[in-house]
Amino acid sequence: MDLWSILTWVVVIILLSVTYWYMTIPNNLPPGTAGLPIVGYLPFFNLQPNITMDKLAKKFGNIYYVYMGSQLSLVLNDFESIKQAFLTQGDTFAGRCHLTEFENTNGEISGVVMTDGEFWKQHRRFIIRNLRDNGVGKLTIEPLILNEIQYFLNELKKLDGKGSFDLKTYLATSMTNNINILVNGRRYNYDHPIVADTLKSLKDFEEVVQVLPYETFFPWLKPLLLKLNSKRLARLANFRAMADKRMASVIEETASNFVAGQTDNYVQAFLTEKNNRSKNNPNETIFTDNGLIAIALDLVNAGTDTSASTLVWTAMYMAKYPEIQRKVQDEIDSVIGQREPSYNDRSNTPYVEAIINEIHRIVSLVPVAVPHRVIKDTTFYGYNIPKNTMVIPNLKAVHYDPKLWGDPENFRPERFIGSNGECLKPEYLLPFSIGKRACAGEPLARVELYLYFVSLMQNFTFLPPEGKELSFESPPGFLIQPKTKLISIKTR
Ligand code: HEM
C-alpha cells in the first residue's frame, strides 16, 4: 500500500469514528458537550473538576451533559436541580459508578460508599441504625467523645510556645479514635501502631487519589499502567492492601472476645446480625466477613479526614480573623465557661453554629460529593437521561451561588444569624449532600465539630504560623484540604 492509500484509510477511519461518536449521543439530552471522540471532555478537566464544571455551566446552564471518555455524565450546578434529582427523584439517582480508585486488591468494589443496590441499601440502613443505637445523635456518645477530646487537648497543650505545628495530624488521630470507639469499641493511645498505620495510609490516599482519573473511564489502562510501574497506582494498591490487613486484624481481635448477641459496637452488631441471618439462610450474601472489613474501612476512611480537615480549616479561619475568634470565645465564655461542653449547648451558642456553617459553605470540603449513577432510564426537567449516566452534583457551586448568598467570597458567619439572634439553617447549605446517599456519618460529624470547636476555643487562641502567611491553597483531591496545615496556638 502506498503512502496516499494509508493516509486515505487513516482519514476515513477518523471520519467514521467521529461520525459514530456523535451518532451515539442519545437524543433529547440537556445542553452540553461530547468533547473529542473516545476521550470526551476528559482532557479539558482541571484536576479540581468543579472549576471546569463552573466554566461549562456558564456556557450550557446549570444542568448539562458532558462525556468523560465514553461515560455520559450529567452535571448539576445549582440547588434546585440537585434537590430535584436527589430528593424528588431520589431512588432513580441513588446509584454509584465503578470508580477504579476505590477497588480493593481483587479489583472489586465493596463497602457502603461505592456500592449500590440491595447490598448498599441494607448496609446503609444497618449503619445508621447501629450509630443511633450506640448513641450517635443522642447524648450517650458524648462522654466518649469528650473523653477522647481530653487526650487530644493534653497533646496540644504540650505545643504551646513551641512554634507552628501540623494540627491535622493531631485532629486526624483523635477522629480516627472516635470511629474506632464506634466500630470496635476501643480507643488507642496516640503512639499505637494501628493509629500510625491508619494515618499513613490515609495520607497516601490523599496524595494520590483523583476525582476523574483516566483509568476509571478506560479500565484497560489500569493493568497497563501497573505494568509500566505507575507510582500513583502502586501507592493506591499499597494503601488498600495495608488498610485491608489492618482492619482484618482489628476485627479479629474484636471477634475473639465476642459473645453471641452483643451489639455494643459496629463489629459486634455485624457479627450478631450475620449469625442470625446464617441460621435462617446458610447462603447469606449480604453480611459477610469481607463485607465487614470493607464497610468498617469505609467508616474509618470517610470519617477521619473529613471531620479533621473541617476543623483545621476552622482553626485557620480563626487565625485569619482574630475579631471573629474573639467574638466566639466571648460567646463560649459567657454561655459555657470552663465546664465541659455539651451538644445540647448549641441552641445557646448560635455564633459557634454560624461559624461551623460558614466553614462548611466557604470550604465546601467535598466539592462534587461522590458521583452518583442513574439506575434506570428517566426524564429530568423534560430531558431524557439514560440508565447508567454518571451524575455529578457541584455542591461547591451551590455554596458560591451569589443568588443564594449575595457575597459568597467573603467569610461572614453573620449571614447565618437570624433577626432574633438564632442560627439559621438554610436548606441550600449542603456539606453532607442530600437524599438517599447523603453522608451516613452526618450526625456523628455534627457532634464532633461542635464539641471539638468549643473545646479548642475554651483552651486556645489560634495564630498564623510564626514568620509565615496563612495559605488557603488546597491540592487537588476528593476533599478540599489545606496544602499547608501549619498553625500556632497560644493557651488562654
Ligand atoms: C465534616 C465531615 C463530613 C463531611 C463534610 C461529609 C460529607 C460527605 C459527602 C458529601 C458524602 C457524599 C454524599 C453523596 O454522594 O451525595 C458523604 C458520604 C458518606 N459519608 Fe460523610 N462526611 C463527613 C463525615 C463523615 C463521618 C464522620 C462519617 C463516618 C461515620 C462519614 C461517613 C460517610 C459514608 C458512609 C458515606 C457514604 C454514604 C452512601 O454512599 O450511602 N462521613 N459524606
Coordinates of C-alpha atoms and ligand atoms in Angstrom, one line a residue:
M1 CA 0.0 0.0 0.0
D2 CA 1.4 3.4 -0.9
L3 CA 1.5 6.4 1.4
W4 CA -1.6 8.0 -0.1
S5 CA -3.7 4.9 0.4
I6 CA -2.6 4.7 4.0
L7 CA -3.4 8.4 4.6
T8 CA -6.8 8.0 2.9
W9 CA -7.6 5.0 5.2
V10 CA -6.5 6.9 8.3
V11 CA -8.7 9.9 7.3
V12 CA -11.7 7.5 6.6
I13 CA -11.2 5.7 10.0
I14 CA -11.1 9.1 11.8
L15 CA -14.2 10.4 10.0
L16 CA -16.1 7.1 10.7
S17 CA -15.2 7.1 14.4
V18 CA -16.1 10.8 14.7
T19 CA -19.4 10.2 13.0
Y20 CA -20.0 7.1 15.1
W21 CA -19.1 9.1 18.3
Y22 CA -21.6 11.8 17.6
M23 CA -24.3 9.5 16.3
T24 CA -24.3 7.5 19.5
I25 CA -25.1 10.6 21.7
P26 CA -28.6 9.9 23.0
N27 CA -31.5 12.1 21.8
N28 CA -33.0 14.8 23.9
L29 CA -30.2 15.3 26.4
P30 CA -29.8 18.7 28.1
P31 CA -27.4 21.1 26.5
G32 CA -23.7 20.1 26.8
T33 CA -20.7 18.8 25.0
A34 CA -19.4 15.4 23.9
G35 CA -15.9 16.7 23.6
L36 CA -13.5 14.7 21.5
P37 CA -14.1 11.2 20.1
I38 CA -13.0 8.5 22.6
V39 CA -11.7 10.8 25.3
G40 CA -14.7 13.1 25.5
Y41 CA -14.1 16.2 27.5
L42 CA -11.8 14.5 30.0
P43 CA -8.5 16.1 28.8
F44 CA -10.0 19.6 29.4
F45 CA -10.9 18.9 33.0
N46 CA -8.9 20.7 35.8
L47 CA -7.7 18.3 38.5
Q48 CA -10.2 20.1 40.7
P49 CA -13.2 19.3 38.4
N50 CA -15.6 21.8 40.0
I51 CA -13.5 24.6 38.4
T52 CA -14.2 23.2 34.9
M53 CA -17.8 22.5 35.8
D54 CA -18.4 26.1 36.7
K55 CA -16.9 27.2 33.4
L56 CA -19.1 24.8 31.5
A57 CA -22.2 25.9 33.5
K58 CA -21.6 29.5 32.2
K59 CA -21.9 28.1 28.6
F60 CA -24.6 25.5 29.0
G61 CA -26.6 26.4 32.1
N62 CA -26.9 24.6 35.4
I63 CA -27.9 21.3 34.0
Y64 CA -25.7 19.9 31.3
Y65 CA -24.2 16.7 29.9
V66 CA -20.5 16.1 29.3
Y67 CA -18.6 13.0 28.3
M68 CA -15.8 11.6 30.4
G69 CA -14.3 9.1 27.9
S70 CA -17.4 7.3 26.6
Q71 CA -19.1 7.8 30.0
L72 CA -22.1 10.1 29.6
S73 CA -22.3 12.4 32.7
L74 CA -24.8 14.8 33.9
V75 CA -23.6 17.8 35.9
L76 CA -26.0 19.6 38.3
N77 CA -24.7 23.0 39.1
D78 CA -27.4 24.5 41.2
F79 CA -29.5 23.8 44.3
E80 CA -32.9 23.3 42.5
S81 CA -31.5 20.6 40.1
I82 CA -29.7 18.7 42.9
K83 CA -32.8 18.8 45.1
Q84 CA -34.9 17.5 42.2
A85 CA -32.5 14.7 41.4
F86 CA -31.6 13.6 45.0
L87 CA -34.9 14.3 46.8
T88 CA -37.8 14.2 44.3
Q89 CA -36.3 11.5 42.1
G90 CA -34.1 10.1 44.9
D91 CA -34.4 6.4 44.2
T92 CA -33.5 6.8 40.5
F93 CA -30.4 8.9 41.2
A94 CA -29.1 6.8 44.1
G95 CA -26.7 4.5 42.2
R96 CA -22.9 4.7 42.2
C97 CA -20.4 4.3 39.4
H98 CA -17.5 1.9 39.4
L99 CA -14.6 4.2 40.3
T100 CA -11.3 2.3 40.0
E101 CA -9.6 4.4 42.7
F102 CA -11.8 2.6 45.2
E103 CA -11.3 -1.0 44.0
N104 CA -9.9 -3.5 46.5
T105 CA -6.8 -5.6 45.7
N106 CA -9.1 -8.1 43.8
G107 CA -10.3 -5.3 41.6
E108 CA -13.7 -5.4 43.3
I109 CA -15.8 -2.5 44.7
S110 CA -17.2 -3.3 48.1
G111 CA -18.2 -1.4 51.3
V112 CA -21.0 1.1 51.6
V113 CA -19.7 4.3 50.0
M114 CA -19.2 3.0 46.5
T115 CA -21.8 0.2 46.1
D116 CA -25.5 0.4 45.3
G117 CA -28.5 -2.0 45.0
E118 CA -29.6 -4.3 47.8
F119 CA -26.2 -4.7 49.4
W120 CA -25.7 -1.0 49.8
K121 CA -29.4 -0.4 50.9
Q122 CA -29.3 -3.0 53.7
H123 CA -25.8 -1.9 55.0
R124 CA -26.6 1.8 54.9
R125 CA -29.7 1.1 56.9
F126 CA -27.8 -1.1 59.3
I127 CA -25.0 1.5 59.8
I128 CA -27.4 4.3 60.5
R129 CA -29.4 2.2 63.0
N130 CA -26.2 1.0 64.7
L131 CA -24.8 4.5 65.1
R132 CA -28.1 5.6 66.6
D133 CA -28.2 2.6 68.9
N134 CA -24.7 3.4 70.1
G135 CA -25.7 6.9 71.0
V136 CA -24.7 9.0 67.9
G137 CA -27.2 11.8 67.6
K138 CA -28.2 11.2 71.2
L139 CA -26.2 12.3 74.3
T140 CA -24.9 8.8 75.1
I141 CA -22.0 9.2 72.7
E142 CA -21.0 12.5 74.2
P143 CA -18.9 11.3 77.2
L144 CA -16.9 9.0 75.0
I145 CA -16.1 11.9 72.6
L146 CA -15.4 14.3 75.5
N147 CA -13.0 11.7 76.9
E148 CA -11.1 11.5 73.6
I149 CA -11.1 15.3 73.4
Q150 CA -9.2 15.4 76.8
Y151 CA -6.4 13.2 75.4
F152 CA -6.3 15.5 72.3
L153 CA -6.2 18.7 74.3
N154 CA -3.4 17.4 76.5
E155 CA -1.3 16.7 73.5
L156 CA -1.9 20.2 72.1
K157 CA -1.1 21.9 75.5
K158 CA 2.4 20.5 75.1
L159 CA 2.8 22.5 71.9
D160 CA 2.2 26.0 73.3
G161 CA 5.2 28.2 72.8
K162 CA 6.9 25.6 70.6
G163 CA 6.2 27.3 67.2
S164 CA 3.9 26.2 64.4
F165 CA 2.8 22.6 64.0
D166 CA 0.6 20.4 61.9
L167 CA -2.8 20.5 63.6
K168 CA -4.2 18.0 61.1
T169 CA -2.2 15.1 62.4
Y170 CA -3.5 15.6 65.9
L171 CA -7.0 16.0 64.8
A172 CA -7.0 13.0 62.4
T173 CA -5.5 10.9 65.2
S174 CA -8.3 11.9 67.5
M175 CA -11.0 11.5 64.9
T176 CA -9.9 8.0 63.9
N177 CA -10.2 7.1 67.6
N178 CA -13.8 8.3 67.6
I179 CA -14.5 5.9 64.7
N180 CA -12.6 3.1 66.5
I181 CA -14.8 3.6 69.5
L182 CA -17.9 3.1 67.4
V183 CA -16.5 0.4 65.1
N184 CA -14.6 -1.8 67.6
G185 CA -15.4 -0.3 70.9
R186 CA -11.9 1.0 71.9
R187 CA -9.6 4.0 71.6
Y188 CA -5.9 3.6 71.0
N189 CA -3.0 5.6 72.5
Y190 CA -1.6 8.1 70.0
D191 CA 1.6 6.1 69.6
H192 CA -0.2 2.8 68.9
P193 CA 0.8 1.2 65.6
I194 CA -2.9 0.9 64.5
V195 CA -3.2 4.7 64.7
A196 CA 0.2 5.4 62.9
D197 CA -0.7 2.9 60.2
T198 CA -4.2 4.4 59.7
L199 CA -2.8 7.9 59.4
K200 CA -0.1 6.8 57.0
S201 CA -2.4 5.0 54.7
L202 CA -4.9 8.0 54.7
K203 CA -2.1 10.4 53.9
D204 CA -1.0 8.2 51.0
F205 CA -4.6 8.0 49.7
E206 CA -5.0 11.8 50.0
E207 CA -1.8 12.4 48.0
V208 CA -2.7 10.2 45.1
V209 CA -6.5 10.0 44.7
Q210 CA -8.0 11.8 41.8
V211 CA -11.6 12.6 41.2
L212 CA -11.7 11.9 37.5
P213 CA -8.7 9.5 36.8
Y214 CA -8.3 8.2 33.3
E215 CA -8.3 4.5 34.5
T216 CA -11.9 4.9 35.7
F217 CA -13.1 5.7 32.2
F218 CA -10.6 3.4 30.4
P219 CA -10.4 0.4 32.7
W220 CA -8.0 -1.4 30.4
L221 CA -5.4 1.3 31.3
K222 CA -5.1 0.2 34.9
P223 CA -3.3 -3.1 34.3
L224 CA -1.2 -1.4 31.6
L225 CA -0.2 1.4 33.9
L226 CA 0.6 -1.0 36.7
K227 CA 2.9 -3.0 34.3
L228 CA 4.6 0.3 33.5
N229 CA 5.2 0.8 37.2
S230 CA 2.8 3.7 37.7
K231 CA 3.9 5.1 41.1
R232 CA 0.4 6.6 41.7
L233 CA -1.4 3.3 41.2
A234 CA 1.2 1.3 43.1
R235 CA 0.7 3.6 46.1
L236 CA -3.1 3.3 45.8
A237 CA -2.8 -0.5 45.7
N238 CA -0.5 -0.4 48.7
F239 CA -2.9 1.8 50.6
R240 CA -5.7 -0.6 50.1
A241 CA -3.7 -3.7 50.9
M242 CA -2.3 -2.2 54.1
A243 CA -5.8 -0.9 55.1
D244 CA -7.5 -4.3 54.5
K245 CA -4.8 -6.1 56.5
R246 CA -5.0 -3.6 59.4
M247 CA -8.8 -3.8 59.5
A248 CA -8.8 -7.6 59.3
S249 CA -6.6 -7.8 62.4
V250 CA -8.7 -5.2 64.3
I251 CA -11.9 -7.2 63.5
E252 CA -10.2 -10.5 64.5
E253 CA -9.2 -9.0 67.9
T254 CA -12.8 -7.8 68.5
A255 CA -14.3 -11.1 67.3
S256 CA -12.1 -13.1 69.6
N257 CA -13.8 -11.5 72.6
F258 CA -17.2 -11.6 71.0
V259 CA -20.1 -13.2 72.9
A260 CA -23.1 -14.1 70.8
G261 CA -25.8 -11.4 70.8
Q262 CA -23.6 -8.5 71.7
T263 CA -24.3 -5.3 69.9
D264 CA -22.2 -2.6 71.8
N265 CA -20.1 -1.7 68.8
Y266 CA -20.4 -2.0 65.0
V267 CA -18.3 -5.1 64.7
Q268 CA -20.3 -6.9 67.4
A269 CA -23.6 -5.8 65.9
F270 CA -22.5 -7.0 62.5
L271 CA -21.4 -10.4 63.8
T272 CA -24.7 -10.8 65.7
E273 CA -26.7 -9.9 62.5
K274 CA -24.5 -12.3 60.4
N275 CA -25.0 -15.2 62.8
N276 CA -28.8 -14.6 63.0
R277 CA -29.0 -14.5 59.2
S278 CA -26.8 -17.5 58.7
K279 CA -29.1 -19.6 60.9
N280 CA -32.0 -18.8 58.6
N281 CA -30.0 -18.8 55.4
P282 CA -26.7 -20.7 55.1
N283 CA -26.0 -18.9 51.8
E284 CA -26.2 -15.4 53.3
T285 CA -24.5 -13.0 50.8
I286 CA -25.1 -9.5 52.4
F287 CA -23.5 -9.9 55.8
T288 CA -20.1 -11.5 55.0
D289 CA -16.6 -11.4 56.5
N290 CA -15.2 -9.4 53.5
G291 CA -18.2 -7.1 53.6
L292 CA -17.4 -6.3 57.3
I293 CA -13.8 -5.4 56.5
A294 CA -14.8 -3.2 53.6
I295 CA -17.5 -1.4 55.5
A296 CA -15.5 -0.8 58.7
L297 CA -12.7 0.6 56.5
D298 CA -15.2 2.9 54.7
L299 CA -16.3 4.3 58.1
V300 CA -12.7 4.9 59.1
N301 CA -11.7 6.4 55.7
A302 CA -14.9 8.5 55.4
G303 CA -14.9 9.6 59.0
T304 CA -11.4 10.7 59.7
D305 CA -10.0 13.3 57.3
T306 CA -13.4 14.8 56.7
S307 CA -14.1 16.0 60.3
A308 CA -10.3 16.6 60.9
S309 CA -9.9 18.8 57.8
T310 CA -13.0 20.8 58.6
L311 CA -11.6 21.6 62.0
V312 CA -8.2 22.5 60.5
W313 CA -9.9 25.0 58.2
T314 CA -11.9 26.3 61.2
A315 CA -8.6 26.9 63.1
M316 CA -7.1 28.6 60.0
Y317 CA -10.1 31.0 59.6
M318 CA -10.0 31.8 63.3
A319 CA -6.3 32.7 63.0
K320 CA -7.0 34.8 59.9
Y321 CA -10.0 36.7 61.5
P322 CA -9.0 37.4 65.2
E323 CA -12.0 39.5 65.8
I324 CA -14.4 36.6 64.9
Q325 CA -12.3 34.3 67.0
R326 CA -12.6 36.8 70.0
K327 CA -16.3 37.0 69.5
V328 CA -16.9 33.3 69.5
Q329 CA -14.6 32.9 72.6
D330 CA -16.7 35.6 74.3
E331 CA -19.9 33.7 73.5
I332 CA -18.5 30.4 74.8
D333 CA -17.0 32.1 77.9
S334 CA -20.4 33.5 78.8
V335 CA -22.6 30.6 78.0
I336 CA -20.4 27.5 78.8
G337 CA -17.5 29.0 80.7
Q338 CA -14.8 26.4 81.6
R339 CA -17.1 23.4 82.1
E340 CA -17.2 20.6 79.5
P341 CA -19.4 21.5 76.6
S342 CA -22.5 19.5 75.7
Y343 CA -24.1 19.2 72.2
N344 CA -27.2 20.4 74.0
D345 CA -25.5 23.8 74.4
R346 CA -25.7 24.6 70.7
S347 CA -29.1 26.4 70.8
N348 CA -27.5 28.9 73.3
T349 CA -24.3 29.3 71.2
P350 CA -25.7 30.5 67.8
Y351 CA -22.4 32.1 66.8
V352 CA -20.5 28.8 67.2
E353 CA -23.1 27.2 65.0
A354 CA -22.9 30.1 62.5
I355 CA -19.1 29.7 62.2
I356 CA -19.3 26.0 61.6
N357 CA -22.0 26.6 58.9
E358 CA -19.9 29.3 57.3
I359 CA -16.8 27.0 57.3
H360 CA -18.9 24.2 55.6
R361 CA -20.0 26.7 53.0
I362 CA -16.8 28.5 52.2
V363 CA -14.6 25.4 52.3
S364 CA -17.1 23.0 50.6
L365 CA -14.9 20.2 51.7
V366 CA -16.4 17.6 49.3
P367 CA -16.9 19.9 46.4
V368 CA -18.5 17.4 44.0
A369 CA -19.7 14.8 46.6
V370 CA -19.2 11.3 45.3
P371 CA -20.5 10.7 41.8
H372 CA -24.0 9.1 41.6
R373 CA -25.4 6.9 38.8
V374 CA -28.9 6.9 37.3
I375 CA -30.2 3.4 37.9
K376 CA -32.9 3.4 35.1
D377 CA -33.9 5.5 32.1
T378 CA -35.6 8.6 33.3
T379 CA -36.8 12.1 32.4
F380 CA -35.4 15.0 34.2
Y381 CA -36.6 18.6 33.5
G382 CA -38.1 17.2 30.3
Y383 CA -34.8 15.7 29.1
N384 CA -34.1 12.0 28.6
I385 CA -31.4 10.7 30.9
P386 CA -30.4 7.1 30.1
K387 CA -29.7 4.4 32.7
N388 CA -26.1 4.4 33.9
T389 CA -25.5 8.1 33.3
M390 CA -23.0 9.4 35.9
V391 CA -24.4 12.3 37.9
I392 CA -22.1 14.9 39.5
P393 CA -23.6 17.4 41.9
N394 CA -21.4 20.5 42.1
L395 CA -22.1 21.3 45.8
K396 CA -19.4 24.0 45.8
A397 CA -21.3 25.8 43.0
V398 CA -24.4 25.9 45.3
H399 CA -22.3 27.3 48.2
Y400 CA -20.9 30.0 45.9
D401 CA -24.2 30.9 44.2
P402 CA -24.5 34.7 44.5
K403 CA -28.3 34.4 44.2
L404 CA -28.4 32.4 47.4
W405 CA -25.6 34.1 49.4
G406 CA -25.1 37.6 48.0
D407 CA -21.3 37.8 48.8
P408 CA -20.2 34.2 48.7
E409 CA -16.4 35.0 48.5
N410 CA -16.5 36.6 51.9
F411 CA -16.1 34.7 55.2
R412 CA -19.1 36.1 57.1
P413 CA -20.6 33.9 59.8
E414 CA -23.2 36.6 60.5
R415 CA -25.0 35.5 57.3
F416 CA -26.3 32.6 59.3
I417 CA -27.6 34.7 62.2
G418 CA -31.4 35.4 62.1
S419 CA -33.3 38.5 63.2
N420 CA -33.8 37.1 66.7
G421 CA -30.1 36.1 67.1
E422 CA -30.8 32.5 66.3
C423 CA -28.6 30.4 63.9
L424 CA -30.3 29.9 60.5
K425 CA -30.2 26.5 58.7
P426 CA -30.9 27.2 55.0
E427 CA -31.8 24.1 53.1
Y428 CA -29.3 25.0 50.4
L429 CA -26.3 24.5 52.7
L430 CA -25.3 21.0 51.6
P431 CA -21.9 20.0 53.1
F432 CA -23.2 16.4 53.6
S433 CA -25.2 16.3 50.3
I434 CA -28.9 15.4 50.4
G435 CA -31.2 12.4 49.8
K436 CA -30.7 8.7 49.8
R437 CA -26.9 8.9 49.5
A438 CA -26.3 11.8 51.9
C439 CA -23.5 11.4 54.3
A440 CA -24.3 8.4 56.6
G441 CA -22.0 9.9 59.3
E442 CA -23.6 13.4 59.4
P443 CA -24.9 13.0 63.0
L444 CA -21.5 12.0 64.3
A445 CA -19.7 14.7 62.3
R446 CA -22.0 17.4 63.7
V447 CA -21.4 16.3 67.3
E448 CA -17.7 16.1 66.7
L449 CA -17.4 19.5 65.1
Y450 CA -19.4 21.2 67.8
L451 CA -17.6 19.6 70.8
Y452 CA -14.1 19.9 69.3
F453 CA -14.5 23.5 68.2
V454 CA -15.9 24.7 71.5
S455 CA -13.2 22.8 73.4
L456 CA -10.5 24.3 71.3
M457 CA -11.8 27.8 71.7
Q458 CA -12.1 27.3 75.5
N459 CA -8.5 26.4 75.7
F460 CA -6.6 28.1 72.9
T461 CA -6.3 31.0 70.6
F462 CA -5.1 30.2 67.1
L463 CA -2.5 32.3 65.4
P464 CA -0.9 32.3 61.9
P465 CA 2.3 30.1 61.8
E466 CA 5.3 32.0 63.1
G467 CA 7.0 34.1 60.4
K468 CA 4.7 32.8 57.7
E469 CA 1.5 33.8 56.0
L470 CA -1.5 31.5 56.3
S471 CA -2.1 29.8 53.0
F472 CA -5.6 28.9 51.9
E473 CA -4.5 26.9 48.9
S474 CA -5.5 23.3 48.5
P475 CA -4.1 20.5 46.3
P476 CA -6.4 18.6 44.0
G477 CA -8.3 15.6 45.5
F478 CA -11.7 14.4 46.6
L479 CA -11.5 16.6 49.6
I480 CA -10.5 20.3 49.7
Q481 CA -7.8 20.0 52.3
P482 CA -5.3 22.8 53.2
K483 CA -2.0 22.5 51.4
T484 CA 0.0 23.9 54.4
K485 CA -1.6 22.8 57.6
L486 CA 0.8 24.7 59.9
I487 CA -0.6 26.8 62.6
S488 CA 0.4 28.2 66.0
I489 CA -1.5 28.2 69.3
K490 CA -1.5 30.2 72.5
T491 CA -3.0 28.7 75.6
R492 CA -5.7 31.0 77.0
Ligands
HEM1 C1 -17.3 17.2 58.1 C2 -17.5 16.0 58.0 C3 -18.1 15.3 56.8 C4 -18.5 15.7 55.6 C5 -18.4 17.2 55.0 C6 -19.0 14.6 54.8 C7 -19.5 14.7 53.5 C8 -20.0 13.6 52.8 C9 -20.5 13.7 51.4 C10 -20.6 15.0 50.6 C11 -20.8 12.4 51.0 C12 -21.3 12.0 49.7 C13 -22.8 12.2 49.5 C14 -23.3 11.9 48.1 O1 -22.7 11.0 47.5 O2 -24.3 12.5 47.7 C15 -20.5 11.6 52.2 C16 -20.8 10.2 52.1 C17 -20.5 9.4 53.2 N1 -20.0 9.7 54.4 FE1 -19.5 11.6 55.1 N2 -18.9 13.5 55.6 C18 -18.3 13.8 56.8 C19 -18.1 13.0 57.9 C20 -18.4 11.6 57.9 C21 -18.2 10.8 59.0 C22 -17.6 11.2 60.4 C23 -18.5 9.5 58.6 C24 -18.5 8.2 59.4 C25 -19.0 7.7 60.3 C26 -19.0 9.6 57.3 C27 -19.4 8.5 56.5 C28 -19.9 8.6 55.2 C29 -20.4 7.5 54.5 C30 -20.5 6.0 55.0 C31 -20.8 8.0 53.2 C32 -21.4 7.2 52.1 C33 -23.0 7.2 52.1 C34 -23.6 6.4 51.0 O3 -23.0 6.3 49.9 O4 -24.7 5.9 51.2 N3 -18.8 10.9 56.8 N4 -20.0 12.3 53.2

